[in-house]
Structures are given as C-alpha cells and as structure tokens.
PDB file of C-alpha atoms in Angstrom:
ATOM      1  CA  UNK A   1      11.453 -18.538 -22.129  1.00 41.00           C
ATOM      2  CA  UNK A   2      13.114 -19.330 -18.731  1.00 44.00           C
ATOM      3  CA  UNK A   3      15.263 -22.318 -17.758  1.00 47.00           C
ATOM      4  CA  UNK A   4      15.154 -23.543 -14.595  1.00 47.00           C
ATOM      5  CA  UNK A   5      18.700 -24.914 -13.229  1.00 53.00           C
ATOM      6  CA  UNK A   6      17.604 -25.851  -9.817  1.00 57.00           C
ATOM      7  CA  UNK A   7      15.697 -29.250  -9.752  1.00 59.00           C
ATOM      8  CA  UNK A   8      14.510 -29.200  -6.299  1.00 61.00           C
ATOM      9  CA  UNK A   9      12.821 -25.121  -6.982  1.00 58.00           C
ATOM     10  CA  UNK A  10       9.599 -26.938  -7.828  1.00 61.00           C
ATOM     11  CA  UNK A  11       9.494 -29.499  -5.377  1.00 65.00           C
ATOM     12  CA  UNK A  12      10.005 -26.566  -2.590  1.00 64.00           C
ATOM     13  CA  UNK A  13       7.157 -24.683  -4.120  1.00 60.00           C
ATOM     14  CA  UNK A  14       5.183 -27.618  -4.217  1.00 63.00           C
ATOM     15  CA  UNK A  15       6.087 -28.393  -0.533  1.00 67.00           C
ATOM     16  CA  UNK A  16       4.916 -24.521   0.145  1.00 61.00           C
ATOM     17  CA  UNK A  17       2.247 -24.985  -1.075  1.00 58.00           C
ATOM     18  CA  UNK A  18       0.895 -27.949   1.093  1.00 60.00           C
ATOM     19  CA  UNK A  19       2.335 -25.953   4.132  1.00 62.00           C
ATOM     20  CA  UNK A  20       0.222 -23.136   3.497  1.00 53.00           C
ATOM     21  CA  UNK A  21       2.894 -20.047   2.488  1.00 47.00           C
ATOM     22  CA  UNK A  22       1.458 -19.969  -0.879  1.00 44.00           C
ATOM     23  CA  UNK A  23      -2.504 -19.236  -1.377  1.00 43.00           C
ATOM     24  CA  UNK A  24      -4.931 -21.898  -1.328  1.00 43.00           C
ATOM     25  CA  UNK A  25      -7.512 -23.313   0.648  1.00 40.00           C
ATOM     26  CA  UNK A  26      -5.330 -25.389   3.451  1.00 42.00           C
ATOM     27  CA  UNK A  27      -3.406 -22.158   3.554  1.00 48.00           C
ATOM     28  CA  UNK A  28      -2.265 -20.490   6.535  1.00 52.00           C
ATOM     29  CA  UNK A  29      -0.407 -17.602   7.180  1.00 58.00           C
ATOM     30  CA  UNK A  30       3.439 -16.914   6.754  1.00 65.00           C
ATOM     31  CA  UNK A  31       5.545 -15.317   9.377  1.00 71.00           C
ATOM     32  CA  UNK A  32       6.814 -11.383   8.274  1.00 83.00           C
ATOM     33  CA  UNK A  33      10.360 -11.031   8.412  1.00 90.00           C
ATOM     34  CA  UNK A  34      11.149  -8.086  10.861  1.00 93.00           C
ATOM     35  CA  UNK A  35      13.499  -5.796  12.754  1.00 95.00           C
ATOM     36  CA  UNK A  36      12.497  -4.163  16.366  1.00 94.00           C
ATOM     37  CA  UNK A  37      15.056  -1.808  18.173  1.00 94.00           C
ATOM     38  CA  UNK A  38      14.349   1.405  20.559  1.00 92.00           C
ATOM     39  CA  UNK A  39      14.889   4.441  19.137  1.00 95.00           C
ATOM     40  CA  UNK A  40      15.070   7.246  21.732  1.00 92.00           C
ATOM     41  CA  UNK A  41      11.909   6.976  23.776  1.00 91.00           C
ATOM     42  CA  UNK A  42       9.783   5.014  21.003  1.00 94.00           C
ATOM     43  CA  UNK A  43       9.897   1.283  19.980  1.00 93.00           C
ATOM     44  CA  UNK A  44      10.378   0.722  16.411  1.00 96.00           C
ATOM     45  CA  UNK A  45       9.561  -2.483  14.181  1.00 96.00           C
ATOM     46  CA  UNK A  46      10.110  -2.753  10.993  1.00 97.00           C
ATOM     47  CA  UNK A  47       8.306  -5.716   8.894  1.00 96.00           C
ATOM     48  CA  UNK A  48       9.141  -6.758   5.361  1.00 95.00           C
ATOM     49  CA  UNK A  49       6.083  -6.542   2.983  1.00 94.00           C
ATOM     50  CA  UNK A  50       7.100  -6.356  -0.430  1.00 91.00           C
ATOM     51  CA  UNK A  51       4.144  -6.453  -2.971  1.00 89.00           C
ATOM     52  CA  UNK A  52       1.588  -5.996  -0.569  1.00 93.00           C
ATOM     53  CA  UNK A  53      -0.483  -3.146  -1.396  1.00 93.00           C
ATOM     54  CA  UNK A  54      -1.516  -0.589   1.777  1.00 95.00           C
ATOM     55  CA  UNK A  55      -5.288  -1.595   1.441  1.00 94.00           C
ATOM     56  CA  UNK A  56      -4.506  -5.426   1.931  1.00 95.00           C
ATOM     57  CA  UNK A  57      -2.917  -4.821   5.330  1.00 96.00           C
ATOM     58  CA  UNK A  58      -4.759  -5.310   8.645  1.00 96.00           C
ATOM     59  CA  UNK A  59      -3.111  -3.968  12.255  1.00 97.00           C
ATOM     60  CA  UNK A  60      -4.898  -4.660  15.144  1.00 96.00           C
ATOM     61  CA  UNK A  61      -3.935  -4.451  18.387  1.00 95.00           C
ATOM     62  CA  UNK A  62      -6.109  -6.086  21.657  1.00 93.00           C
ATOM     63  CA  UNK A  63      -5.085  -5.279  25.257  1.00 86.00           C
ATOM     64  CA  UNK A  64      -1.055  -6.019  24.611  1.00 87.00           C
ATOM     65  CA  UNK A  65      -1.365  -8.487  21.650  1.00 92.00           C
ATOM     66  CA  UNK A  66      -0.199  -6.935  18.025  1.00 94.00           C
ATOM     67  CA  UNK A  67      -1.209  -8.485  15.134  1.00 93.00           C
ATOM     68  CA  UNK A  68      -0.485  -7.280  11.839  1.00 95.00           C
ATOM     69  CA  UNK A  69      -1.845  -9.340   8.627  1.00 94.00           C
ATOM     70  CA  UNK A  70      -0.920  -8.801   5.319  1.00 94.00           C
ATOM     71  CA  UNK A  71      -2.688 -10.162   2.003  1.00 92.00           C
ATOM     72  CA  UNK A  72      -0.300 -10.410  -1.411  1.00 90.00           C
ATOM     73  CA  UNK A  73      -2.692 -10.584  -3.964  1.00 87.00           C
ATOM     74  CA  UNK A  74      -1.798 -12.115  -7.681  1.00 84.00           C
ATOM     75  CA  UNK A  75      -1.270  -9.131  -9.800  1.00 81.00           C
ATOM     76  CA  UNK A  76      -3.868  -9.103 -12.441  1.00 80.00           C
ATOM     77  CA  UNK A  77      -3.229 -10.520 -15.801  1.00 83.00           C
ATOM     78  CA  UNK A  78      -4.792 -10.780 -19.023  1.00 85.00           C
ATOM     79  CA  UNK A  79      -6.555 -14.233 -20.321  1.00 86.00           C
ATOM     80  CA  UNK A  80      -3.473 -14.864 -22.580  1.00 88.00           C
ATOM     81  CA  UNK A  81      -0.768 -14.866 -20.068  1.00 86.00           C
ATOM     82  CA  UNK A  82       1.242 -18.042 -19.337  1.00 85.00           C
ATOM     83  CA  UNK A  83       2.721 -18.355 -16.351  1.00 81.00           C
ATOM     84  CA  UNK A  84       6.567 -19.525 -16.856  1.00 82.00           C
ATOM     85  CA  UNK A  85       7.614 -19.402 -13.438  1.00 80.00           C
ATOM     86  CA  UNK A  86       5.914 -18.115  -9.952  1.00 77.00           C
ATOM     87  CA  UNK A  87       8.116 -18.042  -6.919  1.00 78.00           C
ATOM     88  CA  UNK A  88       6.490 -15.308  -5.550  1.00 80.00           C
ATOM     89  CA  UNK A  89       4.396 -16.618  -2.345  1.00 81.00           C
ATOM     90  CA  UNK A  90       1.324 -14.817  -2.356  1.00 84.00           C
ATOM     91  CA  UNK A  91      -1.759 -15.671   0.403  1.00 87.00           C
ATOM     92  CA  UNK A  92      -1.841 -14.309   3.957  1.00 89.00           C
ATOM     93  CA  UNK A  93       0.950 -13.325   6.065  1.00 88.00           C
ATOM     94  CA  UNK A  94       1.011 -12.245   9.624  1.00 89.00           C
ATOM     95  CA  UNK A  95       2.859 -11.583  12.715  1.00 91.00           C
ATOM     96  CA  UNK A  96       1.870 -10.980  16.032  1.00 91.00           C
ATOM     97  CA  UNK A  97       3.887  -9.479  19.119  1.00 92.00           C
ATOM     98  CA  UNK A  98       3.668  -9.335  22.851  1.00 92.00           C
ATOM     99  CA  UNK A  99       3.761  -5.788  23.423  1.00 91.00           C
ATOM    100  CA  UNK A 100       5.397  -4.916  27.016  1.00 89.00           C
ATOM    101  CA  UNK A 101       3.015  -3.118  29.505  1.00 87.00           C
ATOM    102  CA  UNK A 102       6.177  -0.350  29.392  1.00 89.00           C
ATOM    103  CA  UNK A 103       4.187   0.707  25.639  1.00 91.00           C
ATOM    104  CA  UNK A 104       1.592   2.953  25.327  1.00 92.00           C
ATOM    105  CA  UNK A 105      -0.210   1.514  22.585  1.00 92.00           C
ATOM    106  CA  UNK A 106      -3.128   4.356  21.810  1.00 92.00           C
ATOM    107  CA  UNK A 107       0.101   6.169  20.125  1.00 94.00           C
ATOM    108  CA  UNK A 108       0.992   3.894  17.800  1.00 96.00           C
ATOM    109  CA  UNK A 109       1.977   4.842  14.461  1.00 97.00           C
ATOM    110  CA  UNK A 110       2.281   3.212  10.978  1.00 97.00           C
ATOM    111  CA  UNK A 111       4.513   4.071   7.962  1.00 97.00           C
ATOM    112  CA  UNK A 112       4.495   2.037   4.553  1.00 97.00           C
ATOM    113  CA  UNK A 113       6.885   2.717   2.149  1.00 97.00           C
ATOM    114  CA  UNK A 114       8.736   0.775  -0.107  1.00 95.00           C
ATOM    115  CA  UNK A 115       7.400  -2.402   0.690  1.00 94.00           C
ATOM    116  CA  UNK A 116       8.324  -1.973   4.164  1.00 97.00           C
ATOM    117  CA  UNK A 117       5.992  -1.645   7.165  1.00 97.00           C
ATOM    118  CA  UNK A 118       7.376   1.028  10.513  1.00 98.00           C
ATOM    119  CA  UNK A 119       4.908   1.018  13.612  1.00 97.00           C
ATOM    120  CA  UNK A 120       6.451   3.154  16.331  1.00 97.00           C
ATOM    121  CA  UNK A 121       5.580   2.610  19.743  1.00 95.00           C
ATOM    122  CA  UNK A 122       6.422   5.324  22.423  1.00 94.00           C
ATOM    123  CA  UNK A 123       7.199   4.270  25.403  1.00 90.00           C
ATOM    124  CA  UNK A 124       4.476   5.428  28.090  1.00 85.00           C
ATOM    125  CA  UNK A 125       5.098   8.372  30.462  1.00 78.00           C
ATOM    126  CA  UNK A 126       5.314   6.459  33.449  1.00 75.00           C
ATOM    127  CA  UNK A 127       7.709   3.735  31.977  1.00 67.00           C
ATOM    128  CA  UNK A 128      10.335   7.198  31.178  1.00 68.00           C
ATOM    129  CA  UNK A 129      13.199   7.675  34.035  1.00 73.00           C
ATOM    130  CA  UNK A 130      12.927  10.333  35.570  1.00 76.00           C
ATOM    131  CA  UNK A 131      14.730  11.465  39.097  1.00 84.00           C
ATOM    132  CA  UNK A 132      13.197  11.485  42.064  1.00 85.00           C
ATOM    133  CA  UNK A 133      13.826  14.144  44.579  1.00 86.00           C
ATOM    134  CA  UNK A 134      15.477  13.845  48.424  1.00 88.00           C
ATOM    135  CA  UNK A 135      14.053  15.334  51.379  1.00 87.00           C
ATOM    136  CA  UNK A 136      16.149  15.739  54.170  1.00 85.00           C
ATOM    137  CA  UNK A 137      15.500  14.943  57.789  1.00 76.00           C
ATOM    138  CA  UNK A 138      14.969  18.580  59.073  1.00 67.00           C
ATOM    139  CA  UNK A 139      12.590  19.538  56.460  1.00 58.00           C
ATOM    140  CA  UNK A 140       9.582  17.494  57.350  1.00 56.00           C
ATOM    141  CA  UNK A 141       7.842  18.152  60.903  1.00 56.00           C
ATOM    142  CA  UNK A 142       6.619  15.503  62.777  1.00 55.00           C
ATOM    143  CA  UNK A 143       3.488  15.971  64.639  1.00 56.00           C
ATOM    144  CA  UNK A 144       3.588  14.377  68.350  1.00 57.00           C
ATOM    145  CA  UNK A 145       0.157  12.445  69.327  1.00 53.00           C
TER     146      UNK A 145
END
C-alpha cells in the first residue's frame, strides 16, 4: 500500500480535474511541453508525450496553423484492480503553432520515440540565403530610342 505525505496532492488532482487536464466530460485539452530550435536548414520541435501511444496522436496542419493532439488513454486493467493512487493526467492534449511563411510545410516530418514527438520543418528554398550576383556598368548595353 502507498502513503501519501503530501496533503494538498489530492486537492491538486481534484482541482485538475475541474480544469479539464485530467479526462472527463468538462475536459479540455492540456498544453504539450516542448522544445523548438533550427537545426541547419530545418526547424525542429520537440514535444513531450510520454504514454501516448503513436495511434492516439493527430498532426494536422491548415495553411500555417500546426496542431498536434495527443490522446493518453487509461491503460487497461483487470476488474479486480484498485486504484491506490493516479497522478497520471490522462484525456486530450494539444498544441498548436504559428508556423512562419519562411517553412515549407508539405516536407514535414514526424519521429516518435521514447515518448517524445520530433516534426522537422525545412526551411523553404526561397527563404535559404543565397548570393546574388553584380553586374557591372559596361556589361549591359543600353539601347537608345
């Protein structure tokens, strides 16, 4: 059996609960903990999903809005478990970005592995510096009308 030392443990999983980070009717979703950074000439974000099996996530992405939802699902149990203590949120998560016009989102990627989700993002051709060339003076003619 486990003994609870913290007093206040249930009242913040009971206040979770009415926010909507744990599953339930007047849920709604949790944010995703992440990390974005550029990598060469790719974005990379990394968002923490631990427990969440690949099937249960959802990434969408419309015109420069991602979205990426995430379902943790109770793990399933036999009809003789009791449940001692349950920290664990479960329910919907999400998180949803502003991608910059700079990204070419058709080449997005998506890793999951270890309970953590990496979408990589290159960044679109004409976004890339590149150096533009000088003409000089005496090599253009100029036509007189």
């Amino acid at each position: 059996m486990l003994m609870r030392t913290d007093p206040f443990r249930e009242l913040d999983r009971l206040t979770q609960q009415m926010l909507g980070t744990a599953t339930g009717t007047w849920s709604r979703p949790t944010a995703v903990p992440m990390d974005a950074y550029r990598e060469g000439d790719e974005y990379v974000i990394m968002m923490d999903l631990p427990g969440v099996t690949p099937d249960a996530i959802d990434i969408d992405v419309e015109r420069n809005m991602l979205t990426v939802k995430a379902e943790r699902r109770p793990a399933p149990k036999s009809d003789d478990v009791q449940m001692e203590l349950s920290e664990r949120p479960l329910g919907v998560f999400s998180r949803q970005l502003m991608l910059a016009d700079t990204l070419d989102t058709e080449k997005i990627t998506a890793d999951y592995t270890a309970g953590v989700l990496t979408l990589r993002i290159p960044i679109a051709e004409r976004a890339k510096p590149r150096k533009v060339t000088i003409s000089q003076g005496d090599d253009r003619k100029q036509i007189a009308g």
